[in-house]
mmCIF file of C-alpha atoms and ligand atoms in Angstrom:
data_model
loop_
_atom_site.group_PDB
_atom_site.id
_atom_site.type_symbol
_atom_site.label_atom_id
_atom_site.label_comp_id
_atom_site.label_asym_id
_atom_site.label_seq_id
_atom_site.Cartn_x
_atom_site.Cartn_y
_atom_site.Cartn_z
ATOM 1 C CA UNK N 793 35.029 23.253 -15.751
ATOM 2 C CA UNK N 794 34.220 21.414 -12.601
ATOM 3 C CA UNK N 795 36.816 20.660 -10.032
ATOM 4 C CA UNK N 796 37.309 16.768 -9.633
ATOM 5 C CA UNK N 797 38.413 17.731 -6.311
ATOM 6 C CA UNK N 798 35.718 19.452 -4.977
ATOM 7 C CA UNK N 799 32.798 17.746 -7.273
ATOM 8 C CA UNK N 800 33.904 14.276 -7.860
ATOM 9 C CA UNK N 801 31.803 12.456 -11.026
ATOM 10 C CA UNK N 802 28.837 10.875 -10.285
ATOM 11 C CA UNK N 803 29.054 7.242 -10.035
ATOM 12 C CA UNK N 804 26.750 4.317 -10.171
ATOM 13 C CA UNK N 805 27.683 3.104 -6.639
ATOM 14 C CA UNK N 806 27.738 6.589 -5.031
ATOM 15 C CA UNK N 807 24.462 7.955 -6.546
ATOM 16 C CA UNK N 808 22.543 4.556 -5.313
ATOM 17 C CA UNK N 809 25.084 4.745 -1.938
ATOM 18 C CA UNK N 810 25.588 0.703 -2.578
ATOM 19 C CA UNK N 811 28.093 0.633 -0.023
ATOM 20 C CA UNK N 812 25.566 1.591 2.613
ATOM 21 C CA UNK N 813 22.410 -0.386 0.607
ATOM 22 C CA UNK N 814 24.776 -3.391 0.615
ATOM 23 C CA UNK N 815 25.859 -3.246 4.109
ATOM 24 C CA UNK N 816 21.912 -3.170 5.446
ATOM 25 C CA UNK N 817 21.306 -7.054 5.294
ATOM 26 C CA UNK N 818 22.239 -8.305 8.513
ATOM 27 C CA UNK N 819 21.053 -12.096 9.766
ATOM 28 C CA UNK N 820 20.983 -12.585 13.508
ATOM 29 C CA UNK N 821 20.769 -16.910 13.074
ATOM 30 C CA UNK N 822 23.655 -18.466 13.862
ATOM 31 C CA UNK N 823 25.528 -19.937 10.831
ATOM 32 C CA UNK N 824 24.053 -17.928 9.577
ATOM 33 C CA UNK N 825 21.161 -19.893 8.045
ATOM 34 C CA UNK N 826 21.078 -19.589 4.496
ATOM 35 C CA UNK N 827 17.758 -18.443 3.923
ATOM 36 C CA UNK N 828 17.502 -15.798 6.138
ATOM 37 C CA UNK N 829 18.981 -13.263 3.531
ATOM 38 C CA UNK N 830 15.947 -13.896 1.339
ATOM 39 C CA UNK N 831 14.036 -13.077 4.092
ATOM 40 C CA UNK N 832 15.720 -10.047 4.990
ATOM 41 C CA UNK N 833 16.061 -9.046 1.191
ATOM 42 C CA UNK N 834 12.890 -9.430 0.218
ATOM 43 C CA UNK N 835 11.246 -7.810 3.015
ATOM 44 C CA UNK N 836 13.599 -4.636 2.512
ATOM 45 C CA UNK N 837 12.407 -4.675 -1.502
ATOM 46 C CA UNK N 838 9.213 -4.066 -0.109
ATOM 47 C CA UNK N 839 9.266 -1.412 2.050
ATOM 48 C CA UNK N 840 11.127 0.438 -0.989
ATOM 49 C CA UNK N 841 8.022 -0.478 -2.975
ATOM 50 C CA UNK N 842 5.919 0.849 -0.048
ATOM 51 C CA UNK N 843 8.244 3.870 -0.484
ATOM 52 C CA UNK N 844 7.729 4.335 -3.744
ATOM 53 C CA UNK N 845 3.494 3.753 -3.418
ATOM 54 C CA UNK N 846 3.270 6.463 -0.908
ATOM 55 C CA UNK N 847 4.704 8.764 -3.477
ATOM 56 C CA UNK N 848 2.995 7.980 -6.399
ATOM 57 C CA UNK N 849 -0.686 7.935 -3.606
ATOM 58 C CA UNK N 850 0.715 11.733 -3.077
ATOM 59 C CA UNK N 851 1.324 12.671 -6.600
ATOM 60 C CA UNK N 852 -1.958 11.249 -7.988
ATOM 61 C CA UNK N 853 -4.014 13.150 -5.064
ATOM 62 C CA UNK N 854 -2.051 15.770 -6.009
ATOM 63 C CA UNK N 855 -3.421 15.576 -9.694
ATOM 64 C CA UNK N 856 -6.768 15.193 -9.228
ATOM 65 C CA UNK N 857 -6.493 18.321 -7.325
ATOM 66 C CA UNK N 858 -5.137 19.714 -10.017
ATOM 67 C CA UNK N 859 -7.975 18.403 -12.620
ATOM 68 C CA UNK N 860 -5.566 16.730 -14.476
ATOM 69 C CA UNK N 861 -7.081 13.335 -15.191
ATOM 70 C CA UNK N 862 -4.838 12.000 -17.929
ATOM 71 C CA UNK N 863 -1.561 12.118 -15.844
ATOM 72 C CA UNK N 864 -3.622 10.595 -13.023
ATOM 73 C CA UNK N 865 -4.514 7.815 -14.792
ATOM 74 C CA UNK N 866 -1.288 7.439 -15.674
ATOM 75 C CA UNK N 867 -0.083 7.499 -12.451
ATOM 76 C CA UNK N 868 -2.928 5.226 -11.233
ATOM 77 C CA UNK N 869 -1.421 2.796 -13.912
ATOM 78 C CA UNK N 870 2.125 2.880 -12.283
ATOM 79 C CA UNK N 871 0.657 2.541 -9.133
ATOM 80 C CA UNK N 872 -0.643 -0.765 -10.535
ATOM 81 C CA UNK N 873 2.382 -2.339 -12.190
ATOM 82 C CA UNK N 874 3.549 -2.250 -8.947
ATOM 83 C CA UNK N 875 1.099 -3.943 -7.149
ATOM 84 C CA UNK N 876 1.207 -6.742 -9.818
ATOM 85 C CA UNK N 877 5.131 -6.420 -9.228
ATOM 86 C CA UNK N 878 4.518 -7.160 -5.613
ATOM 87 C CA UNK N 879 1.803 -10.032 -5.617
ATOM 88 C CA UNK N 880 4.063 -11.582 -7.849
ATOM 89 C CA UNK N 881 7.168 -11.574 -5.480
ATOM 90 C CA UNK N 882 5.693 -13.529 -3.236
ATOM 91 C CA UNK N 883 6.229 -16.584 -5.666
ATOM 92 C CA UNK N 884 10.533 -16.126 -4.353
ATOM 93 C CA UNK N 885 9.181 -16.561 -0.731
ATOM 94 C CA UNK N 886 7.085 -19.421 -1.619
ATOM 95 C CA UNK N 887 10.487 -21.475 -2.491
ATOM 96 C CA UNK N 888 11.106 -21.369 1.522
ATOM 97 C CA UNK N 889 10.015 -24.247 3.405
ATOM 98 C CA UNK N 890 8.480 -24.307 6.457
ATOM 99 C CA UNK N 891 10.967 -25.858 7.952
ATOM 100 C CA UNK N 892 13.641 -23.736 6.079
ATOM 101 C CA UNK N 893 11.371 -20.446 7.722
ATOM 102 C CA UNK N 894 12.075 -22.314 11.054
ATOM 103 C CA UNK N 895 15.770 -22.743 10.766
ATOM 104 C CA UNK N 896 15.874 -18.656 12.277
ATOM 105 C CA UNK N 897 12.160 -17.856 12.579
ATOM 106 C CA UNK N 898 12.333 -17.490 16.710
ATOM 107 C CA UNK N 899 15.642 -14.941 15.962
ATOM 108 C CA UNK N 900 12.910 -12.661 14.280
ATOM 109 C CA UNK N 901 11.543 -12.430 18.429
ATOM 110 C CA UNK N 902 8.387 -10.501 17.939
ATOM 111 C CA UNK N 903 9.092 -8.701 14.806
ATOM 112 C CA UNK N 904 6.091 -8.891 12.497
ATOM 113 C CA UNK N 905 5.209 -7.012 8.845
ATOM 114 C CA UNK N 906 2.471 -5.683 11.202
ATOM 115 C CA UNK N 907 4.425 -3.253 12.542
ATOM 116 C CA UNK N 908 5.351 -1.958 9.001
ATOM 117 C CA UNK N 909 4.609 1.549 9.490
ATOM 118 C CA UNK N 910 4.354 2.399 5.474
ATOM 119 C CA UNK N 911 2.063 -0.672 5.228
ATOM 120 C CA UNK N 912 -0.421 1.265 7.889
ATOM 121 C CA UNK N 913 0.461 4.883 5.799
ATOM 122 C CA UNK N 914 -0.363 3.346 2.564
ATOM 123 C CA UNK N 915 -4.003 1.965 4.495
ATOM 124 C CA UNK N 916 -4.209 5.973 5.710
ATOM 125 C CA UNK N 917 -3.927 7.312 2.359
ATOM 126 C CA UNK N 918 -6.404 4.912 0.877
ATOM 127 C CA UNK N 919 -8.933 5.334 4.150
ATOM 128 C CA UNK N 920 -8.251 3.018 6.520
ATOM 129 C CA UNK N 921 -6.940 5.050 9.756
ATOM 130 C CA UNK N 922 -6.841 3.831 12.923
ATOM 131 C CA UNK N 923 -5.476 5.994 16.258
ATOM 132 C CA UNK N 924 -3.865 2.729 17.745
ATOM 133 C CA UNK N 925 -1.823 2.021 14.798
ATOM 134 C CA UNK N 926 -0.411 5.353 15.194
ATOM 135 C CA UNK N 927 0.332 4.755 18.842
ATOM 136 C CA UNK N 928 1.940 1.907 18.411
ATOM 137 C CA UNK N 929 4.991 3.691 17.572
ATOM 138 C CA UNK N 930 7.332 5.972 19.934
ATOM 139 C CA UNK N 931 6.255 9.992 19.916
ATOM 140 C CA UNK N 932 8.696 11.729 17.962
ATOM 141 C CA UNK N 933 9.936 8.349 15.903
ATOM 142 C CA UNK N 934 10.039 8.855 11.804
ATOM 143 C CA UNK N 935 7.248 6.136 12.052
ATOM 144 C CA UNK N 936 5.377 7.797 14.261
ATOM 145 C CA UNK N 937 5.757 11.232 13.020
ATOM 146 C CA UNK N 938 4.926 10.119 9.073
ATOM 147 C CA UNK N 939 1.788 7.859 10.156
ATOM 148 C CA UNK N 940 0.188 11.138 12.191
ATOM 149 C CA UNK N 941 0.685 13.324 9.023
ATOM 150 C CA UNK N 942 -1.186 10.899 6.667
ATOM 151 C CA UNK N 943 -3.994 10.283 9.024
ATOM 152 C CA UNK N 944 -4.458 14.058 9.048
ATOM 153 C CA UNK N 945 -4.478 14.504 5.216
ATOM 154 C CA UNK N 946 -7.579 13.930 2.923
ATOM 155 C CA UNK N 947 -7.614 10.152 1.734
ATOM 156 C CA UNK N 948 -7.342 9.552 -2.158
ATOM 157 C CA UNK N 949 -11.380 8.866 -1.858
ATOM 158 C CA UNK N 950 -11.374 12.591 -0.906
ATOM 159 C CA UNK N 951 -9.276 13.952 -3.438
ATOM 160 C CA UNK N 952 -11.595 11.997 -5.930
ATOM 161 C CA UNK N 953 -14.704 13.390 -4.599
ATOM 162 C CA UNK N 954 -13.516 17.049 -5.060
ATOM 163 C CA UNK N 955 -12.437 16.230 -8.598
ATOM 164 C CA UNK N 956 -15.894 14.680 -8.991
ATOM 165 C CA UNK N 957 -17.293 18.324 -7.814
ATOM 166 C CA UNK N 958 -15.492 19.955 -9.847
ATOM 167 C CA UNK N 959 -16.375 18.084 -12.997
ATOM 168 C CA UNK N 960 -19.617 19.250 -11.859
ATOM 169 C CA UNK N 961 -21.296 16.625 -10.359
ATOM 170 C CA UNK N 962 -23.651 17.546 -7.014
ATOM 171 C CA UNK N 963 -21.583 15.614 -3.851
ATOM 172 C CA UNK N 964 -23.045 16.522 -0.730
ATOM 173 C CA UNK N 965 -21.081 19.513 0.978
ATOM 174 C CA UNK N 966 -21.060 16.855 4.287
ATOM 175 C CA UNK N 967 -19.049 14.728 1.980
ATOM 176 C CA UNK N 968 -16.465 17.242 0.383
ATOM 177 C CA UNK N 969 -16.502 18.138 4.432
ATOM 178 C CA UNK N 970 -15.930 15.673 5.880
ATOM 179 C CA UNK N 971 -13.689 14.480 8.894
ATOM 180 C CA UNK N 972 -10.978 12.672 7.127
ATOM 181 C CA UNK N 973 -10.099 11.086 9.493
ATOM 182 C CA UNK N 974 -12.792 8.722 9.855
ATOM 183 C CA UNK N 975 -13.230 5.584 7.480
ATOM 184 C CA UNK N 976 -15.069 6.296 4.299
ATOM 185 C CA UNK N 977 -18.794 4.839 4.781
ATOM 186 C CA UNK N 978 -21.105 3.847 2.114
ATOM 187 C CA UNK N 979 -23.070 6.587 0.547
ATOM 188 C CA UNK N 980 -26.251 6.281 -1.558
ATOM 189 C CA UNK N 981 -25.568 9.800 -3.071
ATOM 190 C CA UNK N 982 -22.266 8.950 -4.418
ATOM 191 C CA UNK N 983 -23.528 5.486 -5.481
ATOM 192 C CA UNK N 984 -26.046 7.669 -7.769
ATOM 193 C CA UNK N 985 -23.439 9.791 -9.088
ATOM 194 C CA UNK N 986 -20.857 7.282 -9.519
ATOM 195 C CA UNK N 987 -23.986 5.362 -11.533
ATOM 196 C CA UNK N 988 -24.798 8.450 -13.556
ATOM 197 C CA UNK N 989 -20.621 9.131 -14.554
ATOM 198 C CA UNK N 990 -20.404 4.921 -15.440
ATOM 199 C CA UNK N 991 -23.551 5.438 -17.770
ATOM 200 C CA UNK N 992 -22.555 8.963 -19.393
ATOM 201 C CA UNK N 993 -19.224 10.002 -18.217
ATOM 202 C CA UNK N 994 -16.331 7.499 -20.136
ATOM 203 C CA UNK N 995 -13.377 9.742 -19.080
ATOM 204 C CA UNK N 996 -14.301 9.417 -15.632
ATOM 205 C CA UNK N 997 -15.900 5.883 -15.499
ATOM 206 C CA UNK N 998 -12.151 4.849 -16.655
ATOM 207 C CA UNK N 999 -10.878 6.879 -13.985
ATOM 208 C CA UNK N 1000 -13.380 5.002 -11.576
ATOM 209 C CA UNK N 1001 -12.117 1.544 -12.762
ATOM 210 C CA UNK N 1002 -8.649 2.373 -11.992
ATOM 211 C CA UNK N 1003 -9.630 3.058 -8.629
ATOM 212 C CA UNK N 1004 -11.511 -0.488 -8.647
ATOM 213 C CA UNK N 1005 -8.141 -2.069 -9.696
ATOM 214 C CA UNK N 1006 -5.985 -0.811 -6.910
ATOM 215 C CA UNK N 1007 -8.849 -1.897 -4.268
ATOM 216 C CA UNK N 1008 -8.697 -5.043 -5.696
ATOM 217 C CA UNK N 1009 -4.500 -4.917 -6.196
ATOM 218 C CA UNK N 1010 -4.188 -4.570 -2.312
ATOM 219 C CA UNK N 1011 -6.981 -7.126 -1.722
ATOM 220 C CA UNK N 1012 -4.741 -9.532 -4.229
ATOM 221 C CA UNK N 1013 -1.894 -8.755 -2.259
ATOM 222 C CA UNK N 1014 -3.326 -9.939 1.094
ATOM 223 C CA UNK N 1015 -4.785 -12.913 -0.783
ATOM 224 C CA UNK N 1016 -1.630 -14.130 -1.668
ATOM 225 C CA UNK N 1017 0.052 -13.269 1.641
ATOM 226 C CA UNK N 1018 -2.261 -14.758 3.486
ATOM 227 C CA UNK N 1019 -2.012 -17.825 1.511
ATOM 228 C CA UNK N 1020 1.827 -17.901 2.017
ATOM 229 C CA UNK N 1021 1.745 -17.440 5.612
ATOM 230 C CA UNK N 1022 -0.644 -20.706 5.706
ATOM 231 C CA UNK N 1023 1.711 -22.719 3.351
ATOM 232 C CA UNK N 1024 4.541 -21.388 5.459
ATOM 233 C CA UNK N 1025 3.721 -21.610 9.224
ATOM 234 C CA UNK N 1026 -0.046 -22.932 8.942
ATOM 235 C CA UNK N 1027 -2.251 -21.823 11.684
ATOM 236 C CA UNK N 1028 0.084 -20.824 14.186
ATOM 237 C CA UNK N 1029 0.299 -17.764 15.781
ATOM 238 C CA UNK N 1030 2.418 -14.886 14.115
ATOM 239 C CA UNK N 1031 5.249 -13.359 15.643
ATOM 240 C CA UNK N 1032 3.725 -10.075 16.478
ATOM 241 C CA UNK N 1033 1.466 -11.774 18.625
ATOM 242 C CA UNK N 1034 -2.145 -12.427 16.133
ATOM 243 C CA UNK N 1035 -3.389 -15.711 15.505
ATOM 244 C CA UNK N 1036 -1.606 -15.471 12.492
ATOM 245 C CA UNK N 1037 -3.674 -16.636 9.049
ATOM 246 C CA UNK N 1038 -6.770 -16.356 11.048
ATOM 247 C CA UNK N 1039 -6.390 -12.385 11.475
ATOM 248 C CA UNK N 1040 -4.868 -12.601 8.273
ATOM 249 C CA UNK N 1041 -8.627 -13.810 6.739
ATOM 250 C CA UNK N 1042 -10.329 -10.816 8.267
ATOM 251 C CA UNK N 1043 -8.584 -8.282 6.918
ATOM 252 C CA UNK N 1044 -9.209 -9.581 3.248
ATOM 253 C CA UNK N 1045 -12.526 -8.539 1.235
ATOM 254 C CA UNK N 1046 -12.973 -5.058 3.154
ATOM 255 C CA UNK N 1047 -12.948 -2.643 0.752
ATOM 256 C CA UNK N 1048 -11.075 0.917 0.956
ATOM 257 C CA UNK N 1049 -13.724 2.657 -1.865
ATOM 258 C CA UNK N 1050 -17.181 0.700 -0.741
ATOM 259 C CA UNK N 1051 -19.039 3.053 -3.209
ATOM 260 C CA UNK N 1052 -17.513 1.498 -6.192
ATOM 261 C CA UNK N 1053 -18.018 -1.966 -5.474
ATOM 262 C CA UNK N 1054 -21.485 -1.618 -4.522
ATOM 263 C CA UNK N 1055 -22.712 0.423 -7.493
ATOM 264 C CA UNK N 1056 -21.790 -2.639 -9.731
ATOM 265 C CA UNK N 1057 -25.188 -4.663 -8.755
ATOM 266 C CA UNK N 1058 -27.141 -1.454 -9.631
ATOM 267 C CA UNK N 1059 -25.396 -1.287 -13.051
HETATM 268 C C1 HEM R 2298 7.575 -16.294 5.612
HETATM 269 C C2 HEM R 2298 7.061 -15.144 5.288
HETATM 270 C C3 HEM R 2298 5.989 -14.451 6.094
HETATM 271 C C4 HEM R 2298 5.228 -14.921 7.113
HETATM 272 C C5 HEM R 2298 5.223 -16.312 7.751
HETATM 273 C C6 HEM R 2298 4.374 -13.821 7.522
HETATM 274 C C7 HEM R 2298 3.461 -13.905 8.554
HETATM 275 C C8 HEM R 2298 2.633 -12.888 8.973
HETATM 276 C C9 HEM R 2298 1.681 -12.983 10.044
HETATM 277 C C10 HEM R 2298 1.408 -14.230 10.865
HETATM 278 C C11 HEM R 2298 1.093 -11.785 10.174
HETATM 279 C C12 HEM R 2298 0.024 -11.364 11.197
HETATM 280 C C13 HEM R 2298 0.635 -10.502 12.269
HETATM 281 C C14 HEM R 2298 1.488 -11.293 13.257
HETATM 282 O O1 HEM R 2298 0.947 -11.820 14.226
HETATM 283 O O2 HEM R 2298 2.713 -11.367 13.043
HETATM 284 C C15 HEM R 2298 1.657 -10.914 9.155
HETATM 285 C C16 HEM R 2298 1.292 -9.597 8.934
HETATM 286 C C17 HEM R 2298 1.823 -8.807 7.970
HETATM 287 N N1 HEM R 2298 2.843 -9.128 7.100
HETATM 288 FE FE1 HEM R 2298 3.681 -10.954 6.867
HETATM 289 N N2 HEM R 2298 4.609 -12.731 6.730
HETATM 290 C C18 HEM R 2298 5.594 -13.069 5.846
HETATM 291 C C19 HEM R 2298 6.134 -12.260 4.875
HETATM 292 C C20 HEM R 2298 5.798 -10.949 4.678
HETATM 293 C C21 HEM R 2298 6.382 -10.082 3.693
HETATM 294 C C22 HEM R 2298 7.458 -10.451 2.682
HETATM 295 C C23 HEM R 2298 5.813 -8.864 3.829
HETATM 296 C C24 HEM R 2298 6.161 -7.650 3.049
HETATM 297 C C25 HEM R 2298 6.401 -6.524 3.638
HETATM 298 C C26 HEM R 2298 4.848 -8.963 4.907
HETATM 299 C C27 HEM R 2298 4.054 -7.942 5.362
HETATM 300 C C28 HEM R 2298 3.098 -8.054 6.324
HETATM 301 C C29 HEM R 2298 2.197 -6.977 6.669
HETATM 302 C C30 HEM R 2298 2.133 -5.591 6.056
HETATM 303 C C31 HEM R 2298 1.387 -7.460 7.700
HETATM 304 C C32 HEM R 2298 0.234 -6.704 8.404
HETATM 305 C C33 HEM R 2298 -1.067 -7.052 7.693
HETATM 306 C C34 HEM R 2298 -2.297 -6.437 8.344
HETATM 307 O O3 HEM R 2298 -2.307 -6.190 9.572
HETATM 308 O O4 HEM R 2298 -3.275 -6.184 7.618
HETATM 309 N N3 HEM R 2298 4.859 -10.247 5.386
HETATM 310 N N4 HEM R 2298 2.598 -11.615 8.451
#
């Protein structure tokens, strides 16, 4: 029998520690002005879901390694309801006014979603790395420490490419090799294998799809975003310093798995 002493039953609130989860949303407007706890809430939801991304990205690298396609479709699938779960919270932020997103908007100083560090790891794992958006964080900081880990570790492209070896398809050793550090840049070879596994492979053509879909899940995301952050503060600068939608704009329509897209007019 377990001592309720020593090993006290597990309880709702102390297995999700609500009293600390609870205590985290803190406004710094005066007042304080009511919709700053949306704000705050809805901006802590999605660094959880960024939390949760990163370790779904890990486990479906992780299973392609391990040649086991079903469960990373699966996982690729997850990965998706959550990225639908996302674009689609942006709809709560939309009920804030401008002027209602001025009321404490010059409290928020130069705080910015740009310097969301698990927004940059999640572009690392997918192939966007930078070295300045590493440096942008303090040596030795959690930040700094988890964003130079994932821009030494093969990208999810990678991962896929190896799998795509394995299944016995030719991919240039310079690609299997290469520095992964570096963005992932078109590639007529892949384009002809990914167009040979589309027109004979099904199991793997679905697995390419799902790949397609969480390109174009981020891209929705910074869509909508972008579109927000014009409804919201229109074209003024942001508060980490950009010019705000117009940065926003050029960020949207690059994609993180070029071959895939481009193989589609060849089809
Ligand atoms: C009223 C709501 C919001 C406004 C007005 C807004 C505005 C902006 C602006 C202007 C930028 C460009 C960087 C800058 O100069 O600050 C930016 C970047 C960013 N925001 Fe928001 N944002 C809002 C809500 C959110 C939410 C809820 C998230 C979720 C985490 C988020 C995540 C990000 C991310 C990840 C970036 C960096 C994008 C990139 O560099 O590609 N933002 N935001």
């Amino acid at each position: 029998m377990t001592d309720p002493d020593t090993n006290p039953a597990v309880t709702y609130g102390g297995y999700l520690k609500l009293d600390e989860l609870l205590s985290l949303q803190q406004p710094r407007s005066e007042g304080p002005e009511h919709d700053e706890m949306l704000f705050i809430v809805i901006h802590q939801v999605y660094e959880l879901w960024f939390k949760e991304l990163l370790h779904e990205f890990t486990r479906v690298s992780q299973l392609l390694t391990d040649d086991d396609t079903h469960r990373a479709q699966h996982t690729l699938k997850r990965i998706l309801t959550i990225l639908k779960v996302m674009v689609a919270q942006l709809d709560i932020l939309e009920t804030m006014t401008p002027l209602e997103f001025l009321s404490f908007r010059e409290r928020l100083q130069a705080a910015s979603g740009f310097q969301s560090d698990q927004f940059r790891q999640i572009e690392f794992v997918l192939g966007r790395k930078t070295d300045a958006a590493v440096a942008r964080f303090p040596a030795g900081s959690r930040a700094r420490t988890a964003l130079e880990q994932r821009y030494a570790e093969p990208t999810v492209w990678d991962a896929f490419l190896h799998y795509l070896s394995r299944e016995g398809y030719v991919v240039p050793p310079a690609m299997l090799d290469r520095d992964v550090t570096k963005p992932v840049e078109p590639s007529d070879a892949i384009q002809r294998i990914l167009i040979d596994v589309y027109r004979r492979d099904t199991k793997n053509a679905e697995l390419c799809e799902r790949l397609v879909d969480l390109d174009e899940g981020v891209q929705e995301w910074r869509y909508r975003h972008v579109k927000m952050v014009e409804r919201t503060i229109g074209a003024k600068s942001g508060t980490g310093g950009s010019a705000g939608a117009a940065y926003l704009r050029t960020t949207i329509g690059q994609n993180f798995f070029p071959d895939l897209w481009a193989i589609r007019t060849q089809l």
